[in-house]
Coordinates of C-alpha atoms and ligand atoms in Angstrom, one line a residue:
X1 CA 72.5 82.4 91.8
X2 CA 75.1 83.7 89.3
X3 CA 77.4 80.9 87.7
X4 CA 80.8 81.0 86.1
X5 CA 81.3 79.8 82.2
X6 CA 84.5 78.6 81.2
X7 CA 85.7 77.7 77.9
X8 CA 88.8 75.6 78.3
X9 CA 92.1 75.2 76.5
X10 CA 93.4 79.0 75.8
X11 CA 96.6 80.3 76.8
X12 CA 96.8 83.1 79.2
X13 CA 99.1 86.5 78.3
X14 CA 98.9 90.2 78.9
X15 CA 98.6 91.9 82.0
X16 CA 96.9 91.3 85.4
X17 CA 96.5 93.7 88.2
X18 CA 96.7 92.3 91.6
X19 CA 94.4 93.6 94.4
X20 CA 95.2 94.9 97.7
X21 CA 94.7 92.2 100.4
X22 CA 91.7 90.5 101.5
X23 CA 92.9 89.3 105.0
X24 CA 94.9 92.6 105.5
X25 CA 91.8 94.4 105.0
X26 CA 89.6 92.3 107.0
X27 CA 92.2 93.1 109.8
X28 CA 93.7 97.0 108.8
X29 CA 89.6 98.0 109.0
X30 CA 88.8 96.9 112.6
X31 CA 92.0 98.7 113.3
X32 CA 89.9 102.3 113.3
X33 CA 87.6 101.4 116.1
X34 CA 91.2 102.1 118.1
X35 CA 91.1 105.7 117.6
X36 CA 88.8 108.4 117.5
X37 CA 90.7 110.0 114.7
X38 CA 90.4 108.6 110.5
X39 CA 91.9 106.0 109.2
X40 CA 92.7 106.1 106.0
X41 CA 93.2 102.9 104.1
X42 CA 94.6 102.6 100.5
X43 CA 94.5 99.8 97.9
X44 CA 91.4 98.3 99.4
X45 CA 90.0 95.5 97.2
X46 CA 86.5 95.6 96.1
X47 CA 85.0 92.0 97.7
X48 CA 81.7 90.9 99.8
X49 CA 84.1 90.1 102.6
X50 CA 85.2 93.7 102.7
X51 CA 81.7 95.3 102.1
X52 CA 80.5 92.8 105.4
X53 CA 83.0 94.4 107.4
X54 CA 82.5 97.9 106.7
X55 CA 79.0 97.3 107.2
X56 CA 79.9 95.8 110.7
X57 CA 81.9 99.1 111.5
X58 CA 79.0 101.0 110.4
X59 CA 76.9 99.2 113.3
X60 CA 79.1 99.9 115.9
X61 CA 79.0 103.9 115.1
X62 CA 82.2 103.7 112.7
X63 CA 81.9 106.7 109.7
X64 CA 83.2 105.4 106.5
X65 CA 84.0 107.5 103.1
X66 CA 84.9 105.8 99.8
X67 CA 86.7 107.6 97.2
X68 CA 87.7 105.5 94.0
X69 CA 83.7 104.3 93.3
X70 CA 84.2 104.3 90.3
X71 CA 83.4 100.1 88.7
X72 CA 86.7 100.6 86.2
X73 CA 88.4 101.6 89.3
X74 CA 90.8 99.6 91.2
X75 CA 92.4 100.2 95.2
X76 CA 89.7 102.0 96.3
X77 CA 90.5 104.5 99.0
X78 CA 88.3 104.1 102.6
X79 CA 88.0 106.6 105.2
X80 CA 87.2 105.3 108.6
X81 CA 86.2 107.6 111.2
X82 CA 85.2 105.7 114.7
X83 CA 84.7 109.4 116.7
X84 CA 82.6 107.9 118.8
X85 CA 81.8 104.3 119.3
X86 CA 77.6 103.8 119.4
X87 CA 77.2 100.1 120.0
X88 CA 79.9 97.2 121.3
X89 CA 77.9 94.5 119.6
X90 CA 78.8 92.3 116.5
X91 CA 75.5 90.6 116.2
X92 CA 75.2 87.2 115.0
X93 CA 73.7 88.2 111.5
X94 CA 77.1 89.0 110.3
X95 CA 79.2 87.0 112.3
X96 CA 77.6 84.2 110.7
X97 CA 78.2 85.2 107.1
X98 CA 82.0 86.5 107.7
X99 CA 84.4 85.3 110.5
X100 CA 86.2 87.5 110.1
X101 CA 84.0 90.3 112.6
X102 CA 85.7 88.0 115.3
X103 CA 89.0 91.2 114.7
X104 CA 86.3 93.6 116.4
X105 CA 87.0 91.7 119.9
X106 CA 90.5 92.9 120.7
X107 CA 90.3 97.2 119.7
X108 CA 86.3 97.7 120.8
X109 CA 87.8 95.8 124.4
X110 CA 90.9 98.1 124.3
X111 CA 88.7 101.0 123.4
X112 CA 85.5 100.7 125.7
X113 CA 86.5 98.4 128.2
X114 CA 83.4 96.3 126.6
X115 CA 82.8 94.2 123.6
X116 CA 80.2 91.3 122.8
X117 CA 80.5 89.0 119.7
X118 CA 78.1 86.9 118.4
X119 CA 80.8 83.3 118.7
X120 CA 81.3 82.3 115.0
X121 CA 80.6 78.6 114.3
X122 CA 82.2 76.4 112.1
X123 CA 82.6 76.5 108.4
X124 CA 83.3 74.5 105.5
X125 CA 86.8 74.3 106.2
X126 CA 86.9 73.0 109.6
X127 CA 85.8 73.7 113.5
X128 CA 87.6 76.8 113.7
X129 CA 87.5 77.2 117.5
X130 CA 88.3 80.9 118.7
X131 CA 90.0 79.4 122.5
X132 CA 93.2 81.9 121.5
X133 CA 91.7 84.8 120.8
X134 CA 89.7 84.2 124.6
X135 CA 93.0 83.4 126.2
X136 CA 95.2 86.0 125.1
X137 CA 92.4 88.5 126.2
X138 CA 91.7 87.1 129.4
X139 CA 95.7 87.0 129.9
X140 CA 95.2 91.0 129.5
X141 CA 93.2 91.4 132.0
X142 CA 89.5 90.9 130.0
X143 CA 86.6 88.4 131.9
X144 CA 84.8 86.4 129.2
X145 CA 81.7 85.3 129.4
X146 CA 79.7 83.0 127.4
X147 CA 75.9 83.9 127.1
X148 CA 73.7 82.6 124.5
X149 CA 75.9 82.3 121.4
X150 CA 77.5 85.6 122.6
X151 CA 81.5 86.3 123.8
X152 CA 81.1 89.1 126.4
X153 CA 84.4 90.7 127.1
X154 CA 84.7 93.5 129.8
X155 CA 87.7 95.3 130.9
X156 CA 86.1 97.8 133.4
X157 CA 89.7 98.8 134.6
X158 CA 91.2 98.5 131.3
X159 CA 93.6 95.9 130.1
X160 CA 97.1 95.8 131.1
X161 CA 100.3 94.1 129.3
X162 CA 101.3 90.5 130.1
X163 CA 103.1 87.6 128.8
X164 CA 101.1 85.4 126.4
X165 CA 102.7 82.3 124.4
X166 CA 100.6 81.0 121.7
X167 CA 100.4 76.8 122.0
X168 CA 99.7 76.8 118.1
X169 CA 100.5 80.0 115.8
X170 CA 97.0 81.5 114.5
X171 CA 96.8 84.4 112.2
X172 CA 93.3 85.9 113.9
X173 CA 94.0 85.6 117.4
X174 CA 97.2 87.0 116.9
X175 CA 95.8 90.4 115.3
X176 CA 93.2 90.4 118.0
X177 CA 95.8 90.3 120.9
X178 CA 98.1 92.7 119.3
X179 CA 95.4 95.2 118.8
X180 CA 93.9 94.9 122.2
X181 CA 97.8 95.2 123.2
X182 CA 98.5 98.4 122.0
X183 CA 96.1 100.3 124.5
X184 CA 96.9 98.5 127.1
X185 CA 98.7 99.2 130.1
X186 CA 102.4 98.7 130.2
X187 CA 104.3 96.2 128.2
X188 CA 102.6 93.0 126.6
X189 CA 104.6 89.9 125.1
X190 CA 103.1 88.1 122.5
X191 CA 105.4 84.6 121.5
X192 CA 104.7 82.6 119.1
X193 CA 103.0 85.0 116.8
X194 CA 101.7 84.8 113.9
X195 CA 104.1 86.1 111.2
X196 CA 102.1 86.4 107.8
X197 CA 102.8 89.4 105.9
X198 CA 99.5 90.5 106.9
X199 CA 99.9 90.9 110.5
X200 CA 103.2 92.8 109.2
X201 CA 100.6 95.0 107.4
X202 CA 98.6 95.3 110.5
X203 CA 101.5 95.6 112.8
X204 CA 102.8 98.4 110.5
X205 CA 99.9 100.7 110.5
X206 CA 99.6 100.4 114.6
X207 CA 102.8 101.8 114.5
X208 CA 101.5 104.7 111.8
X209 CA 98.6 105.5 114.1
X210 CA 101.3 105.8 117.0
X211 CA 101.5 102.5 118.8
X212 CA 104.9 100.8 119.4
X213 CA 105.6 97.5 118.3
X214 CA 109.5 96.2 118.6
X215 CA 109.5 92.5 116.3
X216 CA 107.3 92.7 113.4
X217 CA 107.6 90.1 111.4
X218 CA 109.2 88.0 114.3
X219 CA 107.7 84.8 116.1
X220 CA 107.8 87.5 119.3
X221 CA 106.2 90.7 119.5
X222 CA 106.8 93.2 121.7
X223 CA 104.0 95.5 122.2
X224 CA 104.3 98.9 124.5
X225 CA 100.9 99.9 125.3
X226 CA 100.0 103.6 124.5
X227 CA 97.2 105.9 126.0
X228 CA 96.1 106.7 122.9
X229 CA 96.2 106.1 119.3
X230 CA 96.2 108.4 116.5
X231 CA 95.0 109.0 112.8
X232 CA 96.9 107.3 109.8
X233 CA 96.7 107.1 105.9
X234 CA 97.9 103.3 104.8
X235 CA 98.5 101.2 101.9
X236 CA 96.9 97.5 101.8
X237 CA 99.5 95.4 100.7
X238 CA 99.1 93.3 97.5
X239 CA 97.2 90.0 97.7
X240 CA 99.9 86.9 98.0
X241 CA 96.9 84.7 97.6
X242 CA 95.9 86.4 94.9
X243 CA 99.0 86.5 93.2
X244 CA 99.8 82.6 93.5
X245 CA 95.9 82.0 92.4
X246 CA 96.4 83.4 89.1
X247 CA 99.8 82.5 89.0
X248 CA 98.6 79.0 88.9
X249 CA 95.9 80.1 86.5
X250 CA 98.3 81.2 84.1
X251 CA 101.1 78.6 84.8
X252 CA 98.1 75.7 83.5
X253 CA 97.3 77.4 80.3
X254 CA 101.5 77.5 79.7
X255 CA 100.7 81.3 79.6
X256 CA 102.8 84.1 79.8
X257 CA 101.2 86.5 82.5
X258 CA 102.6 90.1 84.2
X259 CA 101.2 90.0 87.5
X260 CA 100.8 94.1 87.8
X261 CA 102.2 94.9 91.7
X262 CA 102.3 91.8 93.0
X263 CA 105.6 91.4 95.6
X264 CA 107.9 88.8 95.7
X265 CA 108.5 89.3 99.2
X266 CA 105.7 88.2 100.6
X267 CA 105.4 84.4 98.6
X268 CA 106.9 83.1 101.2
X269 CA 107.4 78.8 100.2
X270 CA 104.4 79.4 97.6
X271 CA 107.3 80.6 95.5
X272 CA 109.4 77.5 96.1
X273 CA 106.3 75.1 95.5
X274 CA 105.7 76.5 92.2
X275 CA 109.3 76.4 91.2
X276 CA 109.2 72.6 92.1
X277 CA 106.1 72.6 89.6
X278 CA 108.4 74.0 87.1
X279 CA 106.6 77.4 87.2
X280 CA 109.1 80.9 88.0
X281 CA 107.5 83.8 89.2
X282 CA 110.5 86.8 87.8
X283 CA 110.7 90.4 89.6
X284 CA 110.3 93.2 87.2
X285 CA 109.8 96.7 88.1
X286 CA 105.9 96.3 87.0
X287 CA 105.2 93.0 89.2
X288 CA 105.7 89.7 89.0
X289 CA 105.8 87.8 85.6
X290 CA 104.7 83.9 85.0
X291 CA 106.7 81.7 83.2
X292 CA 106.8 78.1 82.8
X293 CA 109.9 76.5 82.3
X294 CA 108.6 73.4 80.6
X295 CA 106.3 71.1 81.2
X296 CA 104.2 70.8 84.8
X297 CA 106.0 68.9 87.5
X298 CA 104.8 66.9 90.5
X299 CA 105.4 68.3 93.4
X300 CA 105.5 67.3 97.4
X301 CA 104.3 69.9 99.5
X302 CA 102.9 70.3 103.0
X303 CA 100.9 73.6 104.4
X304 CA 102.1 75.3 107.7
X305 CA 102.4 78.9 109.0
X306 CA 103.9 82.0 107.3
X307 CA 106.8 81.6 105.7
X308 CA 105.7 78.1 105.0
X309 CA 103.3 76.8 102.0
X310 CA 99.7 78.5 102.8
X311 CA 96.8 76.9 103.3
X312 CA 95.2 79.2 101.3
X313 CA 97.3 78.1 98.2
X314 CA 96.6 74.6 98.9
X315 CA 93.8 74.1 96.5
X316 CA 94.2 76.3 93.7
X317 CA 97.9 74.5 93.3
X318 CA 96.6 71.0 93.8
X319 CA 94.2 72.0 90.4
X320 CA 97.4 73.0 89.1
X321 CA 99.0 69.3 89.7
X322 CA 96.4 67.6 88.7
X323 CA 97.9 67.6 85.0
X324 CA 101.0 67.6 85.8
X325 CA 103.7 65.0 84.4
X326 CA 104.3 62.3 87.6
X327 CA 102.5 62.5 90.9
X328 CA 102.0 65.1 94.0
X329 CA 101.7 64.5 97.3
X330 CA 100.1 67.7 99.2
X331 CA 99.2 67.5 102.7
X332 CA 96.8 69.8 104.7
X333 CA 97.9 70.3 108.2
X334 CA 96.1 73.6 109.6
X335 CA 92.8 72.6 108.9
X336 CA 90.7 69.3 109.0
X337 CA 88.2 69.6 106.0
X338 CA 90.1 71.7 103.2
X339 CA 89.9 69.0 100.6
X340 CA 85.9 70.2 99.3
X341 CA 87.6 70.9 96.0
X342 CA 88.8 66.8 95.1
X343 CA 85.5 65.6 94.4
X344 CA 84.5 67.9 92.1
X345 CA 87.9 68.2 90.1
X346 CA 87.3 64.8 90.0
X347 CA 84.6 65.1 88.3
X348 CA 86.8 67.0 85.5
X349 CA 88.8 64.0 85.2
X350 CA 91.3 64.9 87.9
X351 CA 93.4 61.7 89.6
X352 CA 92.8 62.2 93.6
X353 CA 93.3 60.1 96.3
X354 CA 92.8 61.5 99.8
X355 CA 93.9 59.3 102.9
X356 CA 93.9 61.4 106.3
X357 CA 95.7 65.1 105.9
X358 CA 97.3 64.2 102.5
X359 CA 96.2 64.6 98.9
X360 CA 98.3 61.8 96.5
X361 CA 97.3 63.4 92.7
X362 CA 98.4 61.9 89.5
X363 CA 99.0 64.1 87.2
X364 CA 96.5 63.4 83.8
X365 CA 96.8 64.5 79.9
X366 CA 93.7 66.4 80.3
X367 CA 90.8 67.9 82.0
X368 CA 87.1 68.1 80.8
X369 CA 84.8 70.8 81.5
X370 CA 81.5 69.9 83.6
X371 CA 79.4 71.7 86.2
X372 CA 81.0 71.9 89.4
X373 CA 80.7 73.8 93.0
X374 CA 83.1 74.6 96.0
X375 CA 82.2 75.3 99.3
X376 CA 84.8 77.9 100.1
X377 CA 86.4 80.3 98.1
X378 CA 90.0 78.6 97.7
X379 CA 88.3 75.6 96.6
X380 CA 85.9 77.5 94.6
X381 CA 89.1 79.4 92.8
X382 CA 90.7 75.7 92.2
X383 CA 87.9 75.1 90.3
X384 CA 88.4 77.6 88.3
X385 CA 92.0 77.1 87.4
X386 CA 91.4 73.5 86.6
X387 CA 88.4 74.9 84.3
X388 CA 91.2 77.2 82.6
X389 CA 93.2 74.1 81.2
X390 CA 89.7 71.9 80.9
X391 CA 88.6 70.4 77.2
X392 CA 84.9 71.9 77.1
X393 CA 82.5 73.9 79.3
X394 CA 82.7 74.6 82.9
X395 CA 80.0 75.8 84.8
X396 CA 81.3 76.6 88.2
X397 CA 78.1 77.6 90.8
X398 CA 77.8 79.3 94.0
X399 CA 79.9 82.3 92.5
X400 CA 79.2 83.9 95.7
X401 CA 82.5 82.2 97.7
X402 CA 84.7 84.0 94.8
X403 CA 83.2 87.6 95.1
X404 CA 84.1 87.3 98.5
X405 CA 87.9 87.0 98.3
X406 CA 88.8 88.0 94.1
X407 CA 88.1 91.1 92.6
X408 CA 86.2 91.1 89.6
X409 CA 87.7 87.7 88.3
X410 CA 86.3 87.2 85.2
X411 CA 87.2 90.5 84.1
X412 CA 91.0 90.0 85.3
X413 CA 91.1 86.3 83.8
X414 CA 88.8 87.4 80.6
X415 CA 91.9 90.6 79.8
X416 CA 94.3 87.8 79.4
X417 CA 92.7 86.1 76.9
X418 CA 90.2 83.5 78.9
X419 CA 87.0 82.8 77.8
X420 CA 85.1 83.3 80.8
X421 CA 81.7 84.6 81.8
X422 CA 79.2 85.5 84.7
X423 CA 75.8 84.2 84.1
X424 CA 73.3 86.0 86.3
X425 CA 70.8 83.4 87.4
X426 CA 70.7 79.6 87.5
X427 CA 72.1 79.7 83.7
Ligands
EPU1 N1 92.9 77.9 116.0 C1 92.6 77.4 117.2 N2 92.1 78.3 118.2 C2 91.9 79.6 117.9 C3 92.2 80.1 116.6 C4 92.7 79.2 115.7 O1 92.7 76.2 117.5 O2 91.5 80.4 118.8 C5 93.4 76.9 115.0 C6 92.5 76.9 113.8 O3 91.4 76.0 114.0 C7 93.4 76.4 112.7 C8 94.7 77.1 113.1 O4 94.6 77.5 114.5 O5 93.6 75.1 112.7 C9 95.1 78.4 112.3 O6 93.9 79.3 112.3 P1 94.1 80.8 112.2 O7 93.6 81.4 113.5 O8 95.5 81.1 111.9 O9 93.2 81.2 111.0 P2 92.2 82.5 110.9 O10 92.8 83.7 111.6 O11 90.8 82.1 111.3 C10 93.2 83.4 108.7 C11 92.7 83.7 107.3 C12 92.4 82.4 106.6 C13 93.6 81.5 106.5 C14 94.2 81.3 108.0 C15 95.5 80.5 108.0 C16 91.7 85.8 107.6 C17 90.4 86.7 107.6 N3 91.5 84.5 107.4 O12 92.2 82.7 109.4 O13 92.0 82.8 105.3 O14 93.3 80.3 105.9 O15 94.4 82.6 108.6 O16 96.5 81.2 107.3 O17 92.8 86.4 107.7 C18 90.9 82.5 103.2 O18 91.3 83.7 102.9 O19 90.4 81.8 102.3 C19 91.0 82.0 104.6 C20 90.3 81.0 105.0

């Protein structure tokens, strides 16, 4: 299994492209199964995650086209065709290795009446139940049934709108509902939704391919079901999470770093936690360029739903705490197991104390370089942010979680001056 090397302690500066969007993709490409015409998708990042669910499409009788092949290359361009769909199956194989195929529920239902997914199980970062997704499908008119690991979903009449209010806001059953929505009869309600800038991005190409959506971007969606759906080109939007990892990255080596095309607009409170570190992120016509004011400050922060702290920032800003002047306090509340990344920064000399939901971090002079591993790829990034700033050598394993979700990161991090390599094997 490839590793990463890091050789610690050099400031960051030049210029960084941002990718387009994991978790728009992972949404935008389920999208074609909705029409029998292409879809053609811009800016698509080159990662695992996005690979798994092309290859998922390509099982269910989904034609896809890549243009942009080329390794220098970056936003790739992806044609989808689904002319006609050959199987409503996600089997288990890739459920199991991406979550993610879960977004094939909603369209294949609103498409072919029928759709059965292998039920993901948990992960490293917590039970991750799918209830939502199953509720707001059922509320559609869809019978599920649960047989041997499987979700079966049928609609033989089709689905028709309805009234669905969300008890807690999820991203994925949000983007499964809406999709399923616009095919469906009549007029469908969605409150409480989900407002990341990725179901804006997923929201906004419906609306290319001909569905209409009144509230995007709102807590309430209004969704008018349409017979049929048509063909669309569409741009992935930049990565936020990947624009607030490397701003971190940058932010710890007091670097000086132009994020090429990432967007303000969508940092949501990650811009205000980093602030509170002492770290700006300035519009310029390029991007987004790092700049810290002074020293690292602690910070207080808790995660919650778009447009509040992410998650998915969580652990790539606690590395960037842990050497900050005073203490942090940063507290997890969307999912029950997202601290994998303490021990093992602890093991670079990090300060971390966890006691239920909440991370108390005291800040330290410095970081040391050792082996380390992650369990997810947020954690896994963390890792290597806190090997950035680290005295020393770190060797960070199981570089598979990182291809999933950042594009060729050594390359990026190595073109602003890290010292960072991919060693094919055990090293
Ligand atoms: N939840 C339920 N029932 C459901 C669905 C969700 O109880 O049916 C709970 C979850 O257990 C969690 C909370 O609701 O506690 C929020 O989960 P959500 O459904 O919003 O997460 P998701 O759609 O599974 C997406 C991202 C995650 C990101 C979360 C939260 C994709 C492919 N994944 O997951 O991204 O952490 O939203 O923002 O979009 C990552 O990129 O590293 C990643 C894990």
């Amino acid at each position: 299994m490839d590793q990463i090397r890091i050789r610690g302690g050099l400031r960051l500066q030049g210029r960084l492209q941002i990718s387009g969007a994991k978790n728009a993709a992972l949404a935008l490409m389920p999208a074609a199964l909705l029409t029998d015409e292409p879809l053609t998708l811009r800016n698509l990042p080159r990662l695992a995650d996005v690979d798994t669910c092309g290859h998922l499409l390509n099982q269910l009788g989904v034609s896809t086209h890549i243009e942009g092949a080329r390794p220098d290359s970056f936003g790739r361009v992806l044609t989808l065709r689904a002319g006609r769909i050959t199987s409503t199956t996600a089997p288990y194989d890739i459920v199991r290795r991406m979550r993610a195929s879960i977004l094939v529920l909603g369209p294949l239902l609103a498409r072919e009446g029928l759709a059965t997914v292998s039920r993901p199980g948990g992960c490293a970062i917590g039970n991750r139940p799918i209830d939502l997704h199953l509720k707001g499908l059922e509320a559609l008119g869809a019978t599920i049934e649960l047989d041997r690991g499987y979700v079966r979903a049928t609609a033989s009449r089709g689905l028709s709108g309805a009234r669905i209010t969300f008890p807690t806001v999820s991203v994925g059953a949000t983007e499964n509902v809406l999709m399923a929505a616009v095919l469906a009869k009549g007029m469908t309600v969605i409150e409480n939704a989900a407002r990341e800038p990725e179901i804006v991005d997923l929201a906004r190409c419906l609306v290319a391919m001909g569905a209409r959506i009144d509230g995007i971007g709102t807590e309430r969606l209004e969704v008018e079901g349409v017979s049929r759906l048509h063909g669309a080109t569409y741009r992935v939007m930049p990565d936020r999470i990947e624009t607030g990892s490397y701003a971190c990255a940058a932010a710890i080596t007091g670097g000086d770093v132009l994020l090429v095309g990432a967007e303000r607009e969508t940092m949501g409170a990650t811009l205000q936690a980093l602030a509170e570190a002492g770290v700006e992120l300035l519009p310029e016509p390029e991007g987004l360029r790092v700049r810290r004011r002074n020293g690292l400050a602690g910070i207080s922060v808790q995660t919650a739903p778009y447009p509040g702290f992410p998650t998915d920032m969580q652990a790539q800003v606690m590395a960037l705490v842990t050497v900050a002047e005073g203490a942090s306090i940063l507290t997890e509340t969307i999912f029950e197991n997202r601290y994998m990344h303490v021990p093992e920064l602890a093991r670079m000399g990090a300060d971390i104390t966890v006691r239920g939901r909440s991370a108390f971090i005291r800040g330290v002079g410095r970081l040391t370089g050792a082996p380390v591993m992650a369990t997810d790829l947020r954690a896994s990034m963390s890792l290597v942010i806190a090997g950035l700033a680290a005295e020393g050598e770190t060797l960070v394993r199981r570089v598979y979680h990182l291809d999933r979700g950042y594009e060729r990161l050594e390359e990026k991090l190595a073109g602003v001056g890290a010292d960072i390599e991919r060693i094919a094997g055990d090293g």
